Amino acid sequence: MIRIITLIIFIACLTFGFLWLYQNSGNISFDAFGYHVETSFALSVLFLLFFFMAMLLLIRIFFVILGLPYNFKNLITSFYKVNIPLKLEELLVAIYNHNHPKANKALNRLKKYLPENLTNLLASEVALLKEELGEIKLAFLNLSKNDATKITGIEGLISVAQQENNWNEVITYCNELNKVHKSEWLLSTYIHAFIMEDKWEDLINFIENSRQSSLLAKNRRKQLLAIACYKVANNYFLTRDNENALKYALFSYKHLSDFTPNLILLAKIKATAQKFEDSIKYIKAVWQIEPSFSASDILVSIRKNYTDEKFFKIVKNIIGYNPGHYESNLLLAKAALDIGKYEDAFEAISKAIEENYKFRACLIMAEYCQKTHGNVTEVIEWVKRAIGSEIDVFHLLYFWDFNTMDITKFPTNNCFPIARV
């Protein structure tokens, strides 16, 4: 409003001044280009005023024309201008809602406005929504190439390799991550990969030398070393390399002296080497923990190296560590039948079948009937009972639980079988 009033006053003053000049000024005349021009002083001033105004207008138009490309660019840019905060919000909401098409569209609009690292991070999140491992892997690969996002990228590549069950690739990426990062997640992933790839010697080396293993609790460290050494020892034993088998089995025993599968393996190794007293020592150790038919079979296999009385004495000594156990009764019955101690055999086998008729117990009872009174009908009856009875050849199963990082005999969904003895 003030500007309008000021403009009106200015125009009024200008008009008044011009009229005053027109009435009070004289005429002026001049010759130019063969023409004689005569006019008033006021009109001359008015002409000059309009001339300068025209020049200013032309200059203004000239600069406007020069600025047209720039203004056109700004016009187009403003038309397509991206509201970065709004689009970023749309992208994050789409990711949160697992809406891949919308998230991908928002990311494509934002790519040229965001820093490379942030773009790669968001791209990995969008790729995860599509659940195509190829795209996800490429996104994580881009992240791994930059120092700022290297850890996130390699961790993502490890996760993809795990989904593909490519454990060799998992180990390769773990080696890369190990150079720059230390974490319990990396430690457990390393262990998982070595176990899944059956690389037990590599696992031993990793636990003993890697900086990651310092995060491992002492008891879990012992368990893992015991398992790994046992697996290596068992592999050597299967290839009849008893020297290395014994070496690693003793390492396992050093780390975990009550690991039953390794005690049974030691008993086998010693029996194969004809060191029967040592073999019996490990069988006794097994019996103290949990009697096993595998240990019983080893003992029976070395029976011929002892006299009847000596062997029966050994058996009595062993079952004394766990008297009344089903396996103890079966072992005593077999040993007694073998040397003709039928009363001891009958007493032991009767205890074994007190609760229920089981396969091996029924067969031993059939053998007892055959050796004592030879009643064929009774022998056949016990064999029939054996056929229709509960199977009692129970293997001791041991697993490594990746969730709890412990040895267990009660497997969950995330367990790996270690031994079956």
Short mmCIF file of C-alpha atoms in Angstrom, two decimals:
data_model
loop_
_atom_site.label_atom_id
_atom_site.label_comp_id
_atom_site.label_asym_id
_atom_site.label_seq_id
_atom_site.Cartn_x
_atom_site.Cartn_y
_atom_site.Cartn_z
CA MET A 1 0.00 0.00 0.00
CA ILE A 2 2.80 2.43 0.92
CA ARG A 3 4.60 1.57 -2.34
CA ILE A 4 1.49 2.40 -4.38
CA ILE A 5 1.01 5.76 -2.63
CA THR A 6 4.71 6.55 -3.14
CA LEU A 7 4.45 5.70 -6.86
CA ILE A 8 1.36 7.91 -7.29
CA ILE A 9 3.10 10.85 -5.59
CA PHE A 10 6.21 10.32 -7.79
CA ILE A 11 4.13 10.29 -11.02
CA ALA A 12 2.20 13.39 -9.88
CA CYS A 13 5.43 15.29 -9.17
CA LEU A 14 6.90 14.19 -12.50
CA THR A 15 3.77 15.36 -14.36
CA PHE A 16 3.71 18.67 -12.51
CA GLY A 17 7.39 19.26 -13.26
CA PHE A 18 6.93 18.47 -16.93
CA LEU A 19 3.94 20.87 -17.27
CA TRP A 20 5.88 23.61 -15.54
CA LEU A 21 8.82 23.15 -17.94
CA TYR A 22 6.47 23.10 -20.91
CA GLN A 23 4.87 26.44 -19.94
CA ASN A 24 7.98 28.28 -18.81
CA SER A 25 10.75 27.05 -21.12
CA GLY A 26 11.63 28.44 -24.54
CA ASN A 27 12.08 26.71 -27.87
CA ILE A 28 15.27 25.07 -29.10
CA SER A 29 16.26 24.38 -32.72
CA PHE A 30 19.05 22.41 -34.46
CA ASP A 31 20.01 21.14 -37.93
CA ALA A 32 20.88 17.46 -38.50
CA PHE A 33 21.21 15.34 -41.68
CA GLY A 34 19.81 18.21 -43.80
CA TYR A 35 16.79 18.71 -41.58
CA HIS A 36 15.86 21.71 -39.46
CA VAL A 37 14.28 20.69 -36.16
CA GLU A 38 12.57 23.10 -33.81
CA THR A 39 10.88 22.02 -30.55
CA SER A 40 10.33 23.04 -26.97
CA PHE A 41 12.80 22.34 -24.20
CA ALA A 42 10.18 20.33 -22.23
CA LEU A 43 9.53 17.93 -25.13
CA SER A 44 13.29 17.45 -25.52
CA VAL A 45 13.60 16.46 -21.88
CA LEU A 46 10.61 14.12 -22.23
CA PHE A 47 12.13 12.54 -25.32
CA LEU A 48 15.46 11.95 -23.56
CA LEU A 49 13.62 10.45 -20.60
CA PHE A 50 11.74 8.02 -22.81
CA PHE A 51 14.95 7.23 -24.73
CA PHE A 52 16.82 6.21 -21.54
CA MET A 53 13.81 4.23 -20.35
CA ALA A 54 13.71 2.40 -23.69
CA MET A 55 17.45 1.64 -23.45
CA LEU A 56 17.03 0.27 -19.92
CA LEU A 57 14.13 -1.86 -21.12
CA LEU A 58 16.18 -3.23 -24.03
CA ILE A 59 19.09 -4.05 -21.73
CA ARG A 60 16.69 -5.80 -19.37
CA ILE A 61 15.17 -7.81 -22.22
CA PHE A 62 18.68 -8.71 -23.45
CA PHE A 63 19.69 -10.15 -20.07
CA VAL A 64 16.37 -11.97 -19.77
CA ILE A 65 17.03 -13.62 -23.15
CA LEU A 66 20.54 -14.58 -22.05
CA GLY A 67 19.14 -16.18 -18.87
CA LEU A 68 16.43 -18.19 -20.62
CA PRO A 69 18.41 -21.52 -20.74
CA TYR A 70 19.26 -21.25 -17.05
CA ASN A 71 15.71 -20.32 -16.12
CA PHE A 72 14.37 -23.16 -18.26
CA LYS A 73 16.70 -25.59 -16.49
CA ASN A 74 15.52 -24.32 -13.11
CA LEU A 75 11.93 -24.67 -14.26
CA ILE A 76 12.46 -28.30 -15.28
CA THR A 77 14.48 -29.03 -12.14
CA SER A 78 11.83 -27.54 -9.92
CA PHE A 79 9.22 -29.61 -11.73
CA TYR A 80 11.15 -32.83 -11.09
CA LYS A 81 12.71 -31.79 -7.81
CA VAL A 82 12.95 -34.63 -5.22
CA ASN A 83 11.94 -33.97 -1.66
CA ILE A 84 14.80 -35.98 -0.12
CA PRO A 85 13.52 -36.21 3.49
CA LEU A 86 10.06 -37.24 2.26
CA LYS A 87 11.42 -39.84 -0.18
CA LEU A 88 13.80 -41.20 2.44
CA GLU A 89 10.88 -41.57 4.83
CA GLU A 90 8.90 -43.39 2.12
CA LEU A 91 11.85 -45.71 1.51
CA LEU A 92 12.33 -46.61 5.18
CA VAL A 93 8.60 -47.18 5.70
CA ALA A 94 8.50 -49.42 2.60
CA ILE A 95 11.47 -51.42 3.90
CA TYR A 96 9.82 -51.76 7.31
CA ASN A 97 6.59 -52.92 5.64
CA HIS A 98 8.47 -55.39 3.39
CA ASN A 99 7.15 -53.64 0.28
CA HIS A 100 9.91 -54.33 -2.24
CA PRO A 101 8.44 -52.57 -5.34
CA LYS A 102 7.79 -49.33 -3.46
CA ALA A 103 11.13 -49.45 -1.66
CA ASN A 104 13.00 -50.10 -4.90
CA LYS A 105 11.22 -47.19 -6.64
CA ALA A 106 12.03 -44.80 -3.79
CA LEU A 107 15.66 -45.92 -3.75
CA ASN A 108 16.05 -45.32 -7.50
CA ARG A 109 14.75 -41.75 -7.04
CA LEU A 110 17.16 -41.13 -4.18
CA LYS A 111 20.34 -42.74 -5.53
CA LYS A 112 21.87 -39.62 -7.12
CA TYR A 113 21.17 -37.48 -4.05
CA LEU A 114 22.61 -39.76 -1.33
CA PRO A 115 26.23 -40.59 -0.41
CA GLU A 116 27.53 -43.83 -1.92
CA ASN A 117 27.87 -45.65 1.42
CA LEU A 118 24.32 -44.81 2.47
CA THR A 119 23.01 -45.83 -0.96
CA ASN A 120 24.76 -49.20 -0.73
CA LEU A 121 23.42 -49.81 2.78
CA LEU A 122 19.87 -49.02 1.71
CA ALA A 123 20.31 -51.12 -1.44
CA SER A 124 21.24 -54.13 0.69
CA GLU A 125 18.09 -53.67 2.78
CA VAL A 126 15.94 -53.41 -0.36
CA ALA A 127 17.62 -56.50 -1.86
CA LEU A 128 16.80 -58.49 1.28
CA LEU A 129 13.11 -57.77 0.71
CA LYS A 130 13.17 -59.50 -2.68
CA GLU A 131 14.80 -62.62 -1.21
CA GLU A 132 16.86 -63.30 -4.34
CA LEU A 133 20.28 -64.42 -3.18
CA GLY A 134 22.00 -63.16 -6.34
CA GLU A 135 20.85 -59.56 -5.80
CA ILE A 136 21.45 -59.75 -2.07
CA LYS A 137 24.98 -61.04 -2.61
CA LEU A 138 25.74 -58.25 -5.11
CA ALA A 139 24.48 -55.63 -2.65
CA PHE A 140 26.67 -56.98 0.15
CA LEU A 141 29.62 -57.27 -2.24
CA ASN A 142 29.33 -53.53 -2.99
CA LEU A 143 29.29 -52.80 0.75
CA SER A 144 32.39 -54.94 1.33
CA LYS A 145 34.44 -52.88 -1.15
CA ASN A 146 34.32 -49.75 1.01
CA ASP A 147 36.23 -49.46 4.28
CA ALA A 148 33.34 -47.71 6.04
CA THR A 149 30.88 -50.52 5.27
CA LYS A 150 33.31 -53.43 4.90
CA ILE A 151 32.24 -55.26 8.07
CA THR A 152 28.52 -55.05 7.24
CA GLY A 153 29.20 -56.22 3.69
CA ILE A 154 31.30 -59.25 4.65
CA GLU A 155 28.86 -60.26 7.40
CA GLY A 156 26.11 -60.16 4.78
CA LEU A 157 28.16 -62.27 2.36
CA ILE A 158 28.74 -64.81 5.14
CA SER A 159 24.99 -65.00 5.81
CA VAL A 160 24.27 -65.57 2.11
CA ALA A 161 26.91 -68.32 1.92
CA GLN A 162 25.34 -69.96 4.98
CA GLN A 163 21.93 -69.96 3.29
CA GLU A 164 23.55 -71.59 0.25
CA ASN A 165 25.27 -74.16 2.52
CA ASN A 166 28.55 -73.11 0.94
CA TRP A 167 30.70 -73.57 4.04
CA ASN A 168 34.01 -73.23 2.20
CA GLU A 169 32.91 -69.77 1.09
CA VAL A 170 31.82 -69.01 4.65
CA ILE A 171 35.36 -69.82 5.85
CA THR A 172 36.86 -67.63 3.10
CA TYR A 173 34.74 -64.62 4.08
CA CYS A 174 35.37 -65.30 7.78
CA ASN A 175 39.10 -65.11 7.06
CA GLU A 176 38.55 -61.70 5.43
CA LEU A 177 36.45 -60.42 8.33
CA ASN A 178 38.94 -61.79 10.85
CA LYS A 179 41.51 -59.24 9.61
CA VAL A 180 39.39 -56.26 10.67
CA HIS A 181 36.85 -57.47 13.21
CA LYS A 182 36.50 -59.54 16.36
CA SER A 183 33.15 -60.75 17.68
CA GLU A 184 31.37 -63.71 19.25
CA TRP A 185 29.20 -63.97 16.14
CA LEU A 186 32.28 -64.39 13.94
CA LEU A 187 33.71 -66.92 16.40
CA SER A 188 30.57 -69.09 16.39
CA THR A 189 30.31 -68.80 12.59
CA TYR A 190 33.92 -69.93 12.17
CA ILE A 191 33.28 -72.94 14.43
CA HIS A 192 30.03 -73.78 12.62
CA ALA A 193 31.74 -73.70 9.22
CA PHE A 194 34.72 -75.85 10.28
CA ILE A 195 32.39 -78.45 11.80
CA MET A 196 30.03 -78.52 8.80
CA GLU A 197 33.01 -78.96 6.45
CA ASP A 198 34.51 -81.71 8.64
CA LYS A 199 37.72 -79.65 8.93
CA TRP A 200 38.63 -80.80 12.42
CA GLU A 201 42.37 -80.14 12.23
CA ASP A 202 41.66 -76.62 10.97
CA LEU A 203 39.30 -76.17 13.91
CA ILE A 204 42.04 -77.26 16.34
CA ASN A 205 44.46 -74.78 14.76
CA PHE A 206 41.84 -72.01 14.87
CA ILE A 207 41.02 -72.54 18.56
CA GLU A 208 44.67 -72.68 19.56
CA ASN A 209 45.94 -69.75 17.47
CA SER A 210 43.17 -67.38 16.38
CA ARG A 211 42.56 -64.13 18.25
CA GLN A 212 38.84 -64.85 17.96
CA SER A 213 39.13 -67.87 20.27
CA SER A 214 39.94 -65.60 23.21
CA LEU A 215 36.18 -64.90 23.30
CA LEU A 216 35.52 -68.60 23.91
CA ALA A 217 34.67 -69.66 27.46
CA LYS A 218 37.21 -72.03 29.00
CA ASN A 219 34.83 -74.99 29.34
CA ARG A 220 33.62 -74.60 25.75
CA ARG A 221 37.18 -74.34 24.52
CA LYS A 222 37.96 -77.67 26.22
CA GLN A 223 34.84 -79.31 24.79
CA LEU A 224 35.58 -78.15 21.25
CA LEU A 225 39.22 -79.25 21.39
CA ALA A 226 38.14 -82.62 22.82
CA ILE A 227 35.60 -83.12 20.02
CA ALA A 228 37.97 -82.00 17.27
CA CYS A 229 40.83 -84.19 18.53
CA TYR A 230 38.45 -87.15 18.88
CA LYS A 231 37.20 -86.73 15.29
CA VAL A 232 40.76 -86.52 13.95
CA ALA A 233 41.77 -89.56 16.02
CA ASN A 234 38.77 -91.55 14.78
CA ASN A 235 39.59 -90.71 11.16
CA TYR A 236 43.17 -91.92 11.68
CA PHE A 237 41.91 -95.09 13.40
CA LEU A 238 39.61 -95.88 10.47
CA THR A 239 42.63 -95.65 8.14
CA ARG A 240 44.60 -97.91 10.54
CA ASP A 241 47.05 -95.17 11.46
CA ASN A 242 47.05 -96.15 15.13
CA GLU A 243 50.01 -93.96 16.05
CA ASN A 244 48.32 -90.70 15.07
CA ALA A 245 44.98 -92.03 16.28
CA LEU A 246 46.42 -92.56 19.75
CA LYS A 247 48.16 -89.17 19.69
CA TYR A 248 44.96 -87.22 19.02
CA ALA A 249 42.80 -89.44 21.24
CA LEU A 250 45.14 -88.68 24.15
CA PHE A 251 44.89 -84.96 23.30
CA SER A 252 41.11 -85.31 23.48
CA TYR A 253 41.38 -87.15 26.80
CA LYS A 254 43.58 -84.35 28.14
CA HIS A 255 40.92 -81.75 27.37
CA LEU A 256 37.88 -83.82 28.40
CA SER A 257 38.57 -86.98 30.36
CA ASP A 258 34.90 -88.02 30.64
CA PHE A 259 34.00 -87.84 26.94
CA THR A 260 32.63 -91.37 26.46
CA PRO A 261 33.13 -91.71 22.66
CA ASN A 262 36.82 -90.90 23.06
CA LEU A 263 37.21 -93.35 25.97
CA ILE A 264 35.70 -96.10 23.80
CA LEU A 265 38.03 -95.11 20.95
CA LEU A 266 41.04 -95.30 23.29
CA ALA A 267 39.90 -98.75 24.41
CA LYS A 268 39.71 -99.86 20.76
CA ILE A 269 43.14 -98.42 19.92
CA LYS A 270 44.75 -100.10 22.91
CA ALA A 271 43.02 -103.42 22.16
CA THR A 272 44.22 -103.24 18.54
CA ALA A 273 47.74 -102.60 19.81
CA GLN A 274 47.31 -105.64 22.14
CA LYS A 275 47.71 -103.45 25.22
CA PHE A 276 44.78 -105.12 26.92
CA GLU A 277 45.27 -103.76 30.43
CA ASP A 278 45.20 -100.21 29.07
CA SER A 279 42.08 -101.06 27.08
CA ILE A 280 40.38 -102.39 30.23
CA LYS A 281 41.33 -99.18 32.06
CA TYR A 282 39.36 -97.10 29.55
CA ILE A 283 36.43 -99.55 29.59
CA LYS A 284 36.25 -99.09 33.37
CA ALA A 285 36.20 -95.33 32.84
CA VAL A 286 33.27 -95.71 30.43
CA TRP A 287 31.39 -97.91 32.90
CA GLN A 288 31.75 -95.31 35.63
CA ILE A 289 30.09 -92.71 33.41
CA GLU A 290 27.50 -94.75 31.52
CA PRO A 291 27.71 -98.47 30.67
CA SER A 292 27.77 -99.05 26.92
CA PHE A 293 27.31 -102.15 24.78
CA SER A 294 30.16 -100.81 22.57
CA ALA A 295 32.54 -101.00 25.54
CA SER A 296 31.12 -104.43 26.40
CA ASP A 297 31.86 -105.65 22.85
CA ILE A 298 35.48 -104.48 23.13
CA LEU A 299 35.85 -106.40 26.37
CA VAL A 300 34.39 -109.55 24.81
CA SER A 301 36.79 -109.17 21.85
CA ILE A 302 39.84 -109.46 24.16
CA ARG A 303 38.36 -112.36 26.17
CA LYS A 304 40.65 -114.97 24.58
CA ASN A 305 43.73 -113.31 26.06
CA TYR A 306 42.70 -114.20 29.63
CA THR A 307 41.91 -117.34 31.57
CA ASP A 308 38.30 -117.98 32.51
CA GLU A 309 38.72 -116.96 36.13
CA LYS A 310 40.83 -113.91 35.30
CA PHE A 311 38.32 -112.66 32.74
CA PHE A 312 35.36 -113.23 35.07
CA LYS A 313 37.20 -111.31 37.77
CA ILE A 314 37.80 -108.42 35.34
CA VAL A 315 34.09 -108.38 34.43
CA LYS A 316 33.02 -108.39 38.08
CA ASN A 317 35.41 -105.53 38.75
CA ILE A 318 34.06 -103.48 35.83
CA ILE A 319 30.36 -103.93 36.62
CA GLY A 320 31.11 -102.96 40.21
CA TYR A 321 31.36 -99.35 39.00
CA ASN A 322 27.69 -99.43 37.97
CA PRO A 323 25.99 -102.49 39.52
CA GLY A 324 22.37 -103.19 38.65
CA HIS A 325 22.58 -101.39 35.30
CA TYR A 326 21.01 -103.28 32.40
CA GLU A 327 24.33 -103.42 30.49
CA SER A 328 26.12 -104.62 33.64
CA ASN A 329 23.67 -107.52 34.03
CA LEU A 330 24.03 -108.50 30.37
CA LEU A 331 27.84 -108.37 30.51
CA LEU A 332 27.95 -110.49 33.66
CA ALA A 333 25.48 -113.02 32.22
CA LYS A 334 27.51 -113.40 28.99
CA ALA A 335 30.79 -113.78 30.89
CA ALA A 336 29.27 -116.33 33.31
CA LEU A 337 27.75 -118.39 30.48
CA ASP A 338 31.07 -118.35 28.65
CA ILE A 339 32.90 -120.04 31.54
CA GLY A 340 30.04 -122.23 32.77
CA LYS A 341 28.98 -120.25 35.85
CA TYR A 342 25.31 -120.87 35.17
CA GLU A 343 23.95 -119.80 38.54
CA ASP A 344 25.65 -116.40 38.21
CA ALA A 345 24.42 -116.20 34.63
CA PHE A 346 20.80 -116.99 35.58
CA GLU A 347 20.83 -114.47 38.42
CA ALA A 348 22.19 -111.72 36.18
CA ILE A 349 19.86 -112.43 33.24
CA SER A 350 16.85 -112.65 35.56
CA LYS A 351 17.63 -109.15 36.81
CA ALA A 352 17.92 -107.96 33.21
CA ILE A 353 14.42 -109.19 32.29
CA GLU A 354 12.73 -108.16 35.53
CA GLU A 355 11.20 -104.98 34.13
CA ASN A 356 10.58 -106.02 30.53
CA TYR A 357 11.58 -108.60 27.93
CA LYS A 358 14.22 -107.08 25.66
CA PHE A 359 15.96 -108.44 22.60
CA ARG A 360 19.47 -109.23 23.88
CA ALA A 361 18.24 -110.36 27.30
CA CYS A 362 15.85 -112.86 25.69
CA LEU A 363 18.60 -114.22 23.41
CA ILE A 364 20.97 -114.71 26.36
CA MET A 365 18.19 -116.49 28.25
CA ALA A 366 17.69 -118.76 25.21
CA GLU A 367 21.43 -119.50 25.24
CA TYR A 368 21.25 -120.24 28.97
CA CYS A 369 18.39 -122.73 28.40
CA GLN A 370 20.31 -124.43 25.61
CA LYS A 371 23.50 -124.78 27.66
CA THR A 372 21.84 -125.95 30.88
CA HIS A 373 18.95 -128.34 30.19
CA GLY A 374 18.71 -128.25 26.40
CA ASN A 375 14.93 -127.89 26.32
CA VAL A 376 14.37 -127.02 22.65
CA THR A 377 10.79 -125.87 23.21
CA GLU A 378 11.91 -123.39 25.87
CA VAL A 379 14.81 -122.20 23.72
CA ILE A 380 12.43 -121.56 20.80
CA GLU A 381 10.03 -119.74 23.14
CA TRP A 382 12.76 -117.35 24.26
CA VAL A 383 13.89 -116.77 20.67
CA LYS A 384 10.28 -115.91 19.75
CA ARG A 385 10.15 -113.50 22.68
CA ALA A 386 13.38 -111.92 21.44
CA ILE A 387 11.92 -111.43 17.96
CA GLY A 388 8.78 -109.77 19.33
CA SER A 389 10.53 -107.74 22.03
CA GLU A 390 11.91 -104.25 22.29
CA ILE A 391 15.25 -103.66 20.57
CA ASP A 392 17.83 -102.83 23.21
CA VAL A 393 20.91 -102.07 21.12
CA PHE A 394 21.10 -98.47 22.24
CA HIS A 395 23.83 -96.35 20.73
CA LEU A 396 25.07 -93.43 22.75
CA LEU A 397 24.56 -90.35 20.57
CA TYR A 398 26.45 -87.12 21.09
CA PHE A 399 25.82 -83.79 19.37
CA TRP A 400 27.31 -80.31 19.26
CA ASP A 401 24.64 -77.70 19.91
CA PHE A 402 25.44 -74.57 17.90
CA ASN A 403 22.99 -72.51 19.97
CA THR A 404 24.38 -73.29 23.42
CA MET A 405 27.91 -74.12 22.22
CA ASP A 406 27.93 -77.32 24.30
CA ILE A 407 28.03 -81.10 23.89
CA THR A 408 24.58 -82.60 24.31
CA LYS A 409 22.82 -85.95 24.06
CA PHE A 410 19.47 -84.25 23.48
CA PRO A 411 19.53 -82.72 20.00
CA THR A 412 17.63 -79.62 18.89
CA ASN A 413 17.13 -78.22 15.39
CA ASN A 414 20.57 -76.63 15.35
CA CYS A 415 22.80 -79.55 16.31
CA PHE A 416 25.56 -81.51 14.58
CA PRO A 417 26.10 -85.25 15.26
CA ILE A 418 29.54 -85.88 16.77
CA ALA A 419 29.57 -89.53 17.72
CA ARG A 420 27.46 -92.68 17.75
CA VAL A 421 28.95 -95.38 19.97
#
